[in-house]
Amino acid sequence: MKTIIIPEPGKVEIIDTPMPVAKEGEVLLKVLCGGICGSDLGTYRGTFAYASYPRIPGHEFSAEIVEINADAPHLKKGMVVTANPYFNCTECYSCRRGLVNCCEHNETLGAQRDGAFSEYVAIPAERIYDGKGLSPDVLAAIEPFCISYHGAVTRGKVKKGDTVLVIGAGTIGVLAAIAAKSQGANVYISDVAEKKMNYAVETFGLAGGIYNDGTENFIKKCFEVTGGRGFDVSIEAVGLPSTFQSAIDAAAFGANVVLIGVGKKNLDFNFTLLQKKELNVFGSRNALKQDFLNLIDLVSAGQVDLKKVITNTYAFNDAPQAFADFAAHGADMLKVEIDFTR
């Protein structure tokens, strides 16, 4: 079969690899559609904190069940599904407390272990979820929606009436904004890419956009739109020291600050600000099974239109170009997907 691989930073190839075999407890899947995550792009660029090489990318995907080698009556051949890509060890302190999304030895497909960007992939049956009729492209976007929902709603505890800032108008940031809005919050989004920010505001009916044209002026605008209070919930979805600092600076006293973005750089900041504002600062990693099940239901019920998040789709053989274009023109692209069927 054909497989997409990142052998080293800046390079994507399509190579021949052996067909996987569904071991006991596993299901063989024919991949239909896959989304290029920011972590996949980071692996391509050489900036992702968890990257190693060579690496088969991909953990946002939809697939058709080809073979079932497991006791899984809820699954049927021909069913179009998605999967939970976060492999936990089951034995560490986090896993024993049920916090499997932040397993101490977590291995996410496409990050710490090879991913799903092949024509076929074998996945444990318990990780596979019925797509409930969603189209393959939309179903492939469920996983990043889960990441964002977990950060905004589960960790950030966004509630009706909150004023929320999402820093970063990439896929995760936009989906975090959508998740927060779904709870009845007034959501603002910011980015250095004004075109992408405005697209998010106009397409998803957000309260407004705050163009990040410099730290001092940016924070001034944040307090202007909140009447001098700051934001009830501030969500960082970029992964840079400057944007995490901005999330703290823009937060109201007693606010929740959530870090979803992943980066490699350190931040030297006046930590007393956390004490002064009595901020609640949360990290957010991965998502849980229930997030997948809830959001598949939410999207299939028509309450969120994920098709609007997908801005670019490439054929399987054009995967190297997809990565190159996304790296070069990310300011003009939101969710980039690969259609494995063409």
Coordinates of N, CA, C and O in Angstrom, one line a residue, residues 168-170 173-174 177-178 189 194-206 208 334:
G168 N -5.5 32.9 18.4 CA -5.1 32.0 17.4 C -6.4 31.6 16.5 O -7.3 31.0 17.0
A169 N -6.3 31.9 15.2 CA -7.4 31.6 14.3 C -7.1 30.5 13.4 O -7.6 30.5 12.3
G170 N -6.3 29.6 13.9 CA -6.1 28.3 13.1 C -7.2 27.4 13.4 O -8.2 27.8 14.1
G173 N -8.0 27.0 17.2 CA -8.6 28.2 17.8 C -10.0 28.5 17.3 O -10.9 28.8 18.1
V174 N -10.2 28.3 16.0 CA -11.6 28.5 15.5 C -12.6 27.5 16.1 O -13.7 27.9 16.5
A177 N -13.4 28.5 19.5 CA -14.4 29.6 19.5 C -15.8 29.1 19.2 O -16.8 29.5 19.9
I178 N -15.9 28.1 18.3 CA -17.2 27.5 18.0 C -17.7 26.8 19.3 O -18.9 26.9 19.6
I189 N -12.1 36.5 18.8 CA -10.9 35.7 18.3 C -9.9 36.7 17.8 O -10.2 37.8 17.3
E194 N -5.0 38.8 9.7 CA -6.3 39.4 9.7 C -7.3 38.8 8.9 O -8.5 38.7 9.2
K195 N -6.9 38.3 7.7 CA -7.9 37.7 6.8 C -8.5 36.4 7.4 O -9.7 36.2 7.3
K196 N -7.6 35.6 8.0 CA -8.1 34.4 8.6 C -9.0 34.7 9.8 O -10.0 34.0 10.0
M197 N -8.6 35.7 10.6 CA -9.4 36.1 11.7 C -10.8 36.5 11.3 O -11.8 36.1 11.9
N198 N -10.8 37.4 10.3 CA -12.1 37.9 9.8 C -13.0 36.8 9.2 O -14.2 36.8 9.4
Y199 N -12.4 35.8 8.6 CA -13.1 34.7 8.0 C -13.8 34.0 9.2 O -15.0 33.6 9.1
A200 N -13.1 33.8 10.3 CA -13.7 33.1 11.4 C -14.9 33.8 12.0 O -15.9 33.3 12.3
V201 N -14.7 35.2 12.2 CA -15.7 36.0 12.7 C -17.0 36.0 11.9 O -18.1 35.8 12.3
E202 N -16.8 36.2 10.6 CA -17.9 36.3 9.6 C -18.6 34.9 9.4 O -19.8 34.8 9.3
T203 N -17.8 33.9 9.3 CA -18.4 32.6 8.9 C -19.1 31.9 10.1 O -20.1 31.3 9.9
F204 N -18.6 32.1 11.3 CA -19.2 31.4 12.5 C -19.9 32.4 13.4 O -20.3 32.0 14.5
G205 N -20.1 33.6 13.0 CA -20.9 34.5 13.8 C -20.4 34.9 15.2 O -21.1 34.9 16.2
L206 N -19.1 35.1 15.3 CA -18.5 35.4 16.5 C -18.7 36.9 16.9 O -19.1 37.7 16.0
G208 N -16.6 39.2 17.6 CA -15.7 40.1 17.0 C -14.3 39.5 16.9 O -14.0 38.5 17.4
L334 N -7.3 27.2 6.5 CA -7.8 26.8 7.8 C -7.6 25.3 8.0 O -6.5 24.9 8.2

